[in-house]
Coordinates of C-alpha atoms in Angstrom, one line a residue:
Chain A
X1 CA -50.5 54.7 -73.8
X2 CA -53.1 52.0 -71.5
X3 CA -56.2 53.6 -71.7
X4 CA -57.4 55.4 -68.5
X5 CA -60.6 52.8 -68.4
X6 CA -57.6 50.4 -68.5
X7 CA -55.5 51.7 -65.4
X8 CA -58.6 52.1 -63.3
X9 CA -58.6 48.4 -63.7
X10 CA -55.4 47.6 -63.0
X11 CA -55.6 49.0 -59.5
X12 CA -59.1 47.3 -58.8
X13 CA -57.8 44.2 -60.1
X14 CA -57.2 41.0 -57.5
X15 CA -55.8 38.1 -59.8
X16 CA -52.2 38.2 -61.9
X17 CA -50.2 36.0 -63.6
X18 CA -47.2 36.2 -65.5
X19 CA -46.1 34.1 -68.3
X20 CA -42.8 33.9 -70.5
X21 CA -41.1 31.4 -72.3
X22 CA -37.6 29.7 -72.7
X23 CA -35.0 29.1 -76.0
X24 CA -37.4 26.2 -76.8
X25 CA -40.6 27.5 -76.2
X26 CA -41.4 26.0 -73.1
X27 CA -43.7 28.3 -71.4
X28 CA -43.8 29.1 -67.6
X29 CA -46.1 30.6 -65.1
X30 CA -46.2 32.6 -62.1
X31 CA -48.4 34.8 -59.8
X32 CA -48.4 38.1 -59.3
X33 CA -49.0 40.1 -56.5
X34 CA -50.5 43.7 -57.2
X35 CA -49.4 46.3 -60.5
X36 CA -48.8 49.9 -60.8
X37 CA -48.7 51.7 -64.5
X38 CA -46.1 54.5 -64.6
X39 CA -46.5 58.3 -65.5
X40 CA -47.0 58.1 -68.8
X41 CA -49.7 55.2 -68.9
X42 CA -46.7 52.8 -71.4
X43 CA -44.7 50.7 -68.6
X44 CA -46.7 48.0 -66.0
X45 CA -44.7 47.5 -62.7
X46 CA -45.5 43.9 -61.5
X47 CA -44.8 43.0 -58.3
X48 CA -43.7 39.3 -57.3
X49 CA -42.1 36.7 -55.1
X50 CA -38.8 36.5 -56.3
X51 CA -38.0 33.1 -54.6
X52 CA -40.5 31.7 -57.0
X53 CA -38.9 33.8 -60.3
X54 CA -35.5 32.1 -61.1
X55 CA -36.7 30.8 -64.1
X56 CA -39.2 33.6 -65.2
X57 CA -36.0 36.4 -64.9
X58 CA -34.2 33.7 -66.9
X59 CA -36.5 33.9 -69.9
X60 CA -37.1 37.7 -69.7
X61 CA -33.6 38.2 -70.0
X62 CA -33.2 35.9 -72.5
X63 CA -35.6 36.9 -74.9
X64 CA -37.9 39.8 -73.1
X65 CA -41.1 38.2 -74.1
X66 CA -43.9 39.6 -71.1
X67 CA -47.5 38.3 -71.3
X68 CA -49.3 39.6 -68.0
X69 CA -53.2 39.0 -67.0
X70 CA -55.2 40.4 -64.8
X71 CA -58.5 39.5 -63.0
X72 CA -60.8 41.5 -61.1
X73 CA -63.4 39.0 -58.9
X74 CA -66.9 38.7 -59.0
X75 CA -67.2 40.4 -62.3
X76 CA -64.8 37.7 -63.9
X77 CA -63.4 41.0 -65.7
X78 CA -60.0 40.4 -67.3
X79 CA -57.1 41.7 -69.5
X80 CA -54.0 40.3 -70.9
X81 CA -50.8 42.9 -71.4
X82 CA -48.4 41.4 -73.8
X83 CA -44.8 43.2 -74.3
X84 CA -40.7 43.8 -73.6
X85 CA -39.3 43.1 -70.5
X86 CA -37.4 46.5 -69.4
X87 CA -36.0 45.4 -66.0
X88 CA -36.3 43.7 -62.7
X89 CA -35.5 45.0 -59.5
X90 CA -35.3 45.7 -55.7
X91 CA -39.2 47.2 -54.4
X92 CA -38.8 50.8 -52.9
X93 CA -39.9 52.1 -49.4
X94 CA -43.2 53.0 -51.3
X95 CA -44.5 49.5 -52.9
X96 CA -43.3 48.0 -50.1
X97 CA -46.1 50.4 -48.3
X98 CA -48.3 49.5 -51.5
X99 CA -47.7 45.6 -51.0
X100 CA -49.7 46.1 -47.4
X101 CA -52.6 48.1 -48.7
X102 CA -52.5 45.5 -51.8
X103 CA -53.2 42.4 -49.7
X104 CA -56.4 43.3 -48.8
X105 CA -57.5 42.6 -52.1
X106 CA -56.3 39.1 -53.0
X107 CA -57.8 38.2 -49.2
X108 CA -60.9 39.5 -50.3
X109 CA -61.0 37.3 -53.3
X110 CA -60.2 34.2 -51.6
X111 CA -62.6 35.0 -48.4
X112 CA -65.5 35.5 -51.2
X113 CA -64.9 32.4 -52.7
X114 CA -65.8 30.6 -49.8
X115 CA -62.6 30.0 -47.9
X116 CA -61.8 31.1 -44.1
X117 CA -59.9 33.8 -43.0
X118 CA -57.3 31.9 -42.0
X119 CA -57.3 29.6 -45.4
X120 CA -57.3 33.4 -46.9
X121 CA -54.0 34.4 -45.1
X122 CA -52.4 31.3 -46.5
X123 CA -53.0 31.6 -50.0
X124 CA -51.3 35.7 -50.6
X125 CA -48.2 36.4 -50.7
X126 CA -46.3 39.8 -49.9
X127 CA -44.2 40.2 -52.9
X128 CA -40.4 41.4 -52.3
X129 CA -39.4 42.7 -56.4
X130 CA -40.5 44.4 -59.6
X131 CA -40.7 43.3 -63.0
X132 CA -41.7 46.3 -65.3
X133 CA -42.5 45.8 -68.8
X134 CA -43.5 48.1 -71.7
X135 CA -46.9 47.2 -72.9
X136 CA -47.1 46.6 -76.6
X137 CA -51.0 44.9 -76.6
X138 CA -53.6 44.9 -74.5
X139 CA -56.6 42.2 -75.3
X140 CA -59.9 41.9 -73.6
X141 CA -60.1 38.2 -71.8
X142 CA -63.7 39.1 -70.1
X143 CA -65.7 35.8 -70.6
X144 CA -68.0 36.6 -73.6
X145 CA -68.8 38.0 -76.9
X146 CA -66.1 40.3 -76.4
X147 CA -63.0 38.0 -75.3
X148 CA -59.8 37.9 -77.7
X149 CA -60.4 41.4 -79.1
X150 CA -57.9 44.3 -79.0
X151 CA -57.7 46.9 -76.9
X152 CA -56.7 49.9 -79.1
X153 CA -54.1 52.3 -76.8
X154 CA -54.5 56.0 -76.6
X155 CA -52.3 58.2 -78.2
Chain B
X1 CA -40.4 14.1 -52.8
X2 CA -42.5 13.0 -56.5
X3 CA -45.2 14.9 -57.0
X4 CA -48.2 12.8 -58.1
X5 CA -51.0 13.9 -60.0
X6 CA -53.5 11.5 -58.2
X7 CA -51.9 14.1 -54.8
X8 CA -53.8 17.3 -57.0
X9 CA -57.0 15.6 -57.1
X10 CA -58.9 18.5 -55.1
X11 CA -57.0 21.2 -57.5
X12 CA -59.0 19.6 -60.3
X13 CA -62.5 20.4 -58.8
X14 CA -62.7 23.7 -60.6
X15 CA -63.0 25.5 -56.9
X16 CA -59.8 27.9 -58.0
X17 CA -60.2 28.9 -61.9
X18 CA -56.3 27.8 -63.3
X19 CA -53.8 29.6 -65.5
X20 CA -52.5 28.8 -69.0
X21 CA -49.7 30.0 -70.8
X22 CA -49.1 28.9 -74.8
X23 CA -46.6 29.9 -76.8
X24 CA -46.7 30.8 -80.7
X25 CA -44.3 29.3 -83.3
X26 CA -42.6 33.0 -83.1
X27 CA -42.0 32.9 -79.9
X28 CA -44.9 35.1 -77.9
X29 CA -46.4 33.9 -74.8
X30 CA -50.7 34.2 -74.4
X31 CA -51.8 33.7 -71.0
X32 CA -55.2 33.0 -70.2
X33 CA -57.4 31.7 -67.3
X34 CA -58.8 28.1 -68.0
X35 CA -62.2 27.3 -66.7
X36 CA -61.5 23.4 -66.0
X37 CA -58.1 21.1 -65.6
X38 CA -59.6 17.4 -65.5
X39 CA -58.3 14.2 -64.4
X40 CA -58.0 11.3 -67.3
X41 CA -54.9 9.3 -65.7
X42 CA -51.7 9.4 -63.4
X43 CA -50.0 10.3 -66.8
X44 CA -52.6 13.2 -68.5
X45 CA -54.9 15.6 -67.9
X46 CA -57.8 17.1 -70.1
X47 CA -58.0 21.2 -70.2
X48 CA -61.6 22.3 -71.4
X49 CA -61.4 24.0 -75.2
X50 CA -64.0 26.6 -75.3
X51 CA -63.2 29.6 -77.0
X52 CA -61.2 29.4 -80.8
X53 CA -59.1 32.0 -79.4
X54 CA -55.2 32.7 -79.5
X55 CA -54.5 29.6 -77.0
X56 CA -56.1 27.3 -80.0
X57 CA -54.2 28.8 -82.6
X58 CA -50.8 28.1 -80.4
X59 CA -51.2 24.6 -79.4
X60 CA -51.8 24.0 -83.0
X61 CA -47.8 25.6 -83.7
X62 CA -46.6 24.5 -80.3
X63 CA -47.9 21.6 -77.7
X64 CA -45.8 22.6 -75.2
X65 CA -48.0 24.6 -72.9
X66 CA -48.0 25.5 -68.5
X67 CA -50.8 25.4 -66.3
X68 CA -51.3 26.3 -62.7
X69 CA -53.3 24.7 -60.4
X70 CA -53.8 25.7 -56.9
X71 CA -55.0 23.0 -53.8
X72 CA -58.1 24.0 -52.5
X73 CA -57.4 22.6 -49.6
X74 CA -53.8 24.0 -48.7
X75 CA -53.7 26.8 -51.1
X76 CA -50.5 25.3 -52.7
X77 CA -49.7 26.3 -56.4
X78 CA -48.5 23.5 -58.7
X79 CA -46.4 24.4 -62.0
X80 CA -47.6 21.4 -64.4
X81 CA -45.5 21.1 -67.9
X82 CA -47.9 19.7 -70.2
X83 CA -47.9 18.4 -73.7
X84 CA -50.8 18.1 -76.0
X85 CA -51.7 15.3 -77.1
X86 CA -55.2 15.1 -78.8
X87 CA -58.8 16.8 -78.7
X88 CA -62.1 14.7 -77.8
X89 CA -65.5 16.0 -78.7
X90 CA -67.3 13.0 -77.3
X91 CA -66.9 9.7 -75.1
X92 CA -66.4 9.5 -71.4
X93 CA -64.3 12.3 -70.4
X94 CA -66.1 14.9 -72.5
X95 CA -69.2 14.1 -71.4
X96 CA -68.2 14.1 -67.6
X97 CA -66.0 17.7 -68.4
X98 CA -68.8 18.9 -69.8
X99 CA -71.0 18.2 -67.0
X100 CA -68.6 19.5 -64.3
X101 CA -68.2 22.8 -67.0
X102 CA -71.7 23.1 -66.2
X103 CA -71.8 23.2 -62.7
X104 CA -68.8 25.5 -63.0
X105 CA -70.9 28.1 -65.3
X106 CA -73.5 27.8 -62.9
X107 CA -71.2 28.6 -59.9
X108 CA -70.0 31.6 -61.1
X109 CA -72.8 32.9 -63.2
X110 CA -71.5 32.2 -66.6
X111 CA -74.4 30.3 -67.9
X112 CA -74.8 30.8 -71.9
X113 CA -71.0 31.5 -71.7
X114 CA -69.6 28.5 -70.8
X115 CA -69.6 25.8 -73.4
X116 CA -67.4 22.9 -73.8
X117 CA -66.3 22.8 -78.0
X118 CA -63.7 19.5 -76.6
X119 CA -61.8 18.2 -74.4
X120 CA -58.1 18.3 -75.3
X121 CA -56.0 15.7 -73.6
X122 CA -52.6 16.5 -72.4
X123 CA -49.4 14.5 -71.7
X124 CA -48.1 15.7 -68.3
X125 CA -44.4 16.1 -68.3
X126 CA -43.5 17.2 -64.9
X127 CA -45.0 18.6 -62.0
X128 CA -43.2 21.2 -60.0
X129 CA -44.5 22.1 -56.9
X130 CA -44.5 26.8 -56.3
X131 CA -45.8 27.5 -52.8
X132 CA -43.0 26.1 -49.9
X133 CA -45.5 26.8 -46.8
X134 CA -46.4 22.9 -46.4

């Protein structure tokens, strides 16, 4: 299970990305836009713009391979989730409710970094689909002594 | 339309922090934020090598690594496919990386973290461009 210090982060966090790979190793990137952690603390539900995922859904059903950080700004606190692709899918009536409450955060980010509200607007997204993932790792990427070291789950 | 890597000049300021993914020889994708992605010439860029961390380890089984930059001007995301090439711990463009990593640290309030190791030089393969608001 992600550690409850862990989930607490996930919903403060602002920044995402997604990475996976193809049948060569060729790896790709995208953004993410907001995560949720199901009941029982084991599955991540990323949500993304799937105009922008052709290849990503490619690779995770080709070979399932999930690497996922997330950011939290001005701390610069950050983790990467590494695991098996379970499924992709339509958002329900609920994340679609979550994307709008959501947005306020990566705004936030990009209005503290200096930018203007309207420079803000342009760079988030709303996403429109899931990816969910069971975690298998979870490392601390928090600039520092600590950064590349394990995150052991709860039991 | 070719994109241009002389176009992403501004996405190279270190204003927006950038994203790499590596990939191990077994297959498993590392993603990680990258602190700097540096200019050398219309055909490579330099990422800044800090940490001897997982992303080390896989360039050394794989070159073949992604990096997104975003325009700090239009907040357009670029996919670059990149292809390492070679690490510099001195001359020109480590010297001027590790001045700008500087600035960067000091920015964001990662002095005594920050610390440039090399500058490993990159082979940019394509460019693809994400964002389609432009």
């Amino acid at each position: 299970m992600i550690p409850q210090e862990i989930v607490d982060f996930i919903h403060s966090s602002q920044i995402g990305h997604l990475g996976s790979r193809d049948e060569n190793l060729i790896p790709t990137i995208r953004r993410s836009w907001g995560t949720n952690v199901n009941d029982t603390k084991e599955i991540l539900i990323v949500y993304v713009v799937q105009a922008q995922y052709e290849q990503m859904l490619k690779n995770f059903n080709d070979n399932g391979r999930v690497a996922l950080t997330l950011g939290e700004w001005p701390s610069h606190r950050s983790y990467q989730f590494k695991g098996q692709f379970l499924k992709a899918r339509e958002m329900t009536p609920d994340e679609v409710a979550f994307q709008q409450q959501y947005r306020a955060k990566p705004i936030f980010l990009v209005k503290d970094m200096g930018f203007s509200d309207e420079m803000a607007e342009q760079f988030t997204y709303y996403a429109d689909f899931v990816i969910e993932f069971k975690v298998e790792k979870i490392y601390n990427q928090t600039p520092g002594p600590g950064a590349g070291k394990a995150v052991e789950l709860a039991k | 339309m070719e994109i241009k890597l002389e176009d992403l000049h501004p996405a190279f300021q270190g204003v927006i922090p950038s994203e790499i993914i590596t990939c191990s020889a077994d297959g498993e994708p590392n993603a990680t934020a990258i602190s700097q992605v540096y200019y050398v010439d219309s055909h490579h860029v330099a990422l800044s090598f800090q940490f001897f961390g997982k992303t080390n380890r896989n360039i050394e089984e794989n070159p073949q690594v992604a990096v997104m930059v975003i325009h700090p001007e239009t907040g357009v995301s670029y996919h670059l496919d990149l292809r390492f090439v070679r690490r510099e711990t001195e001359g020109d463009t480590f010297d001027e990386m590790d001045m700008q990593l500087m600035a960067i640290a000091s920015m964001t309030g990662m002095e005594g973290v920050f610390k440039l190791r090399g500058a490993d030089i990159y082979e940019v393969k394509a460019i693809t461009k994400i964002d389609d608001w432009d």
